[in-house]
Each structure stands twice: as C-alpha cells, then as structure tokens.
Amino acid sequence: QVPLVESGGGLVQTGDSVTVSCIVSGRSFRTGTMGWFRQTPGKEREFVAVRRWSFGTTLYADSVKGRFTMSKDNEKNTMYLQMNSLKPEDTATYFCAATNRNLITSTIRLPSNYDDWGQGTQVTVSS
C-alpha cells in the first residue's frame, strides 16, 4: 500500500483556484508532521505548507500565505491543499510528505526530515 498518493492539479490560468489532494495510508492525523512541498526543474524542493497535528498549527511559506490553505478530512484519510489566486510562479510539481516525528520549527521546512513522499502532481499556471 502506497503511503501517500496525490491527485488534482492540472493547467489553470492566473487568478484561478485549484485543490490538490493526498490520500494518506497507514498514518494518523493525530500525530506527526505532514505537509506540502513543491519543485520546479533545476530547483530544490521547497516548503509550501506543513502541519504538526498534535499542535494544531499550520505553517505557510511567505509566498503562499493568504492564498493557500491546508486541510484534512479524517473520514477520507485525505489531506488537501487549496490554492487560490494562482500565479505563474506557483507552477510546479506538488508533493505531499509525512513523518511520524513532531518536527520543531527549525527543521519543519526541510524536505530531508520527511520520511514518506507522494509521487507528485503537476500544477501549471498560465499567464
């Protein structure tokens, strides 16, 4: 069973909204840390939004704050990233990630601290 499976994304226009989903298997939304990262060709994977479930707080990258919202549906074992007011610079492959650890603030944004990754889903924003 694949731990994380993303879906959604696609080709949208500037200013549009899109939601990407991540089905989570074998993990609880009560503990650990999960989140969303994105990557473009030739660049390092970057933090978008992460949440430590036991603390109930979500951290967002400055570039997406106020436009993106991370949420979950316990019954569906699914995590979401709703993206509004999309810009061409949001174009990337979006990945969900998870670890059993409650990461601290200084490490929560680092991709290397996450143990499981989805396969990624492409979001392309045309200008």
GROMACS .gro file of C-alpha atoms in nm:
model
  127
    1GLN     CA    1   0.000   0.000   0.000
    2VAL     CA    2   0.146   0.332  -0.110
    3PRO     CA    3   0.163   0.566   0.189
    4LEU     CA    4   0.084   0.888   0.004
    5VAL     CA    5  -0.096   0.937  -0.327
    6GLU     CA    6  -0.162   1.281  -0.474
    7SER     CA    7  -0.425   1.383  -0.724
    8GLY     CA    8  -0.566   1.701  -0.869
    9GLY     CA    9  -0.372   1.984  -1.023
   10GLY     CA   10  -0.363   2.048  -1.394
   11LEU     CA   11  -0.347   2.351  -1.620
   12VAL     CA   12  -0.513   2.667  -1.491
   13GLN     CA   13  -0.500   3.039  -1.562
   14THR     CA   14  -0.364   3.318  -1.347
   15GLY     CA   15  -0.608   3.400  -1.072
   16ASP     CA   16  -0.778   3.061  -1.080
   17SER     CA   17  -0.812   2.817  -0.794
   18VAL     CA   18  -0.726   2.451  -0.773
   19THR     CA   19  -0.716   2.190  -0.498
   20VAL     CA   20  -0.471   1.904  -0.481
   21SER     CA   21  -0.539   1.601  -0.263
   22CYS     CA   22  -0.324   1.346  -0.087
   23ILE     CA   23  -0.466   1.013   0.027
   24VAL     CA   24  -0.279   0.907   0.339
   25SER     CA   25  -0.244   0.537   0.421
   26GLY     CA   26  -0.109   0.385   0.739
   27ARG     CA   27  -0.080   0.714   0.922
   28SER     CA   28  -0.286   0.908   1.171
   29PHE     CA   29  -0.377   1.274   1.152
   30ARG     CA   30  -0.335   1.293   1.531
   31THR     CA   31   0.042   1.276   1.548
   32GLY     CA   32   0.347   1.352   1.343
   33THR     CA   33   0.400   1.616   1.079
   34MET     CA   34   0.261   1.632   0.727
   35GLY     CA   35   0.274   1.890   0.461
   36TRP     CA   36   0.311   2.007   0.106
   37PHE     CA   37   0.622   2.090  -0.090
   38ARG     CA   38   0.678   2.190  -0.450
   39GLN     CA   39   0.955   2.165  -0.702
   40THR     CA   40   1.038   2.304  -1.043
   41PRO     CA   41   1.302   2.165  -1.280
   42GLY     CA   42   1.654   2.254  -1.176
   43LYS     CA   43   1.549   2.382  -0.836
   44GLU     CA   44   1.540   2.231  -0.490
   45ARG     CA   45   1.216   2.112  -0.340
   46GLU     CA   46   1.066   2.391  -0.131
   47PHE     CA   47   0.829   2.405   0.161
   48VAL     CA   48   0.475   2.527   0.092
   49ALA     CA   49   0.266   2.435   0.398
   50VAL     CA   50   0.318   2.197   0.689
   51ARG     CA   51   0.122   2.100   0.996
   52ARG     CA   52   0.212   1.932   1.323
   53TRP     CA   53  -0.111   1.754   1.401
   54SER     CA   54  -0.063   1.738   1.777
   55PHE     CA   55  -0.002   2.114   1.791
   56GLY     CA   56  -0.282   2.202   1.554
   57THR     CA   57  -0.089   2.476   1.379
   58THR     CA   58  -0.010   2.515   1.012
   59LEU     CA   59   0.293   2.697   0.879
   60TYR     CA   60   0.284   2.852   0.532
   61ALA     CA   61   0.560   2.981   0.312
   62ASP     CA   62   0.550   3.359   0.281
   63SER     CA   63   0.496   3.325  -0.094
   64VAL     CA   64   0.164   3.144  -0.046
   65LYS     CA   65   0.038   3.286   0.282
   66GLY     CA   66  -0.317   3.414   0.247
   67ARG     CA   67  -0.369   3.228  -0.081
   68PHE     CA   68  -0.316   2.861   0.006
   69THR     CA   69  -0.495   2.659   0.273
   70MET     CA   70  -0.401   2.317   0.404
   71SER     CA   71  -0.676   2.098   0.545
   72LYS     CA   72  -0.772   1.737   0.609
   73ASP     CA   73  -1.068   1.503   0.607
   74ASN     CA   74  -1.031   1.235   0.874
   75GLU     CA   75  -1.304   1.013   0.733
   76LYS     CA   76  -1.146   1.010   0.390
   77ASN     CA   77  -0.788   0.990   0.522
   78THR     CA   78  -0.711   1.272   0.284
   79MET     CA   79  -0.510   1.590   0.311
   80TYR     CA   80  -0.578   1.887   0.084
   81LEU     CA   81  -0.402   2.197  -0.039
   82GLN     CA   82  -0.644   2.456  -0.170
   83MET     CA   83  -0.470   2.711  -0.387
   84ASN     CA   84  -0.638   3.040  -0.469
   85SER     CA   85  -0.530   3.343  -0.670
   86LEU     CA   86  -0.274   3.133  -0.851
   87LYS     CA   87   0.024   3.298  -1.015
   88PRO     CA   88   0.257   3.172  -1.289
   89GLU     CA   89   0.531   3.139  -1.026
   90ASP     CA   90   0.317   2.878  -0.849
   91THR     CA   91   0.378   2.643  -1.142
   92ALA     CA   92   0.547   2.333  -1.001
   93THR     CA   93   0.510   1.969  -0.914
   94TYR     CA   94   0.340   1.950  -0.577
   95PHE     CA   95   0.428   1.674  -0.332
   96CYS     CA   96   0.272   1.569  -0.005
   97ALA     CA   97   0.507   1.446   0.265
   98ALA     CA   98   0.484   1.289   0.609
   99THR     CA   99   0.690   1.187   0.908
  100ASN     CA  100   0.597   1.033   1.242
  101ARG     CA  101   0.803   1.294   1.423
  102ASN     CA  102   0.671   1.623   1.560
  103LEU     CA  103   0.924   1.840   1.385
  104ILE     CA  104   1.040   2.157   1.551
  105THR     CA  105   1.023   2.496   1.386
  106SER     CA  106   1.386   2.499   1.280
  107THR     CA  107   1.355   2.172   1.087
  108ILE     CA  108   0.993   2.154   0.978
  109ARG     CA  109   1.060   2.326   0.644
  110LEU     CA  110   1.339   2.089   0.538
  111PRO     CA  111   1.238   1.813   0.292
  112SER     CA  112   1.511   1.585   0.428
  113ASN     CA  113   1.319   1.547   0.754
  114TYR     CA  114   1.020   1.377   0.592
  115ASP     CA  115   1.012   1.000   0.551
  116ASP     CA  116   0.732   0.939   0.304
  117TRP     CA  117   0.655   1.123  -0.019
  118GLY     CA  118   0.385   1.106  -0.278
  119GLN     CA  119   0.461   1.078  -0.647
  120GLY     CA  120   0.378   1.443  -0.712
  121THR     CA  121   0.110   1.619  -0.914
  122GLN     CA  122   0.171   1.895  -1.166
  123VAL     CA  123   0.013   2.236  -1.138
  124THR     CA  124   0.071   2.472  -1.429
  125VAL     CA  125  -0.047   2.831  -1.415
  126SER     CA  126  -0.061   3.012  -1.747
  127SER     CA  127  -0.024   3.387  -1.767
   0.00000   0.00000   0.00000
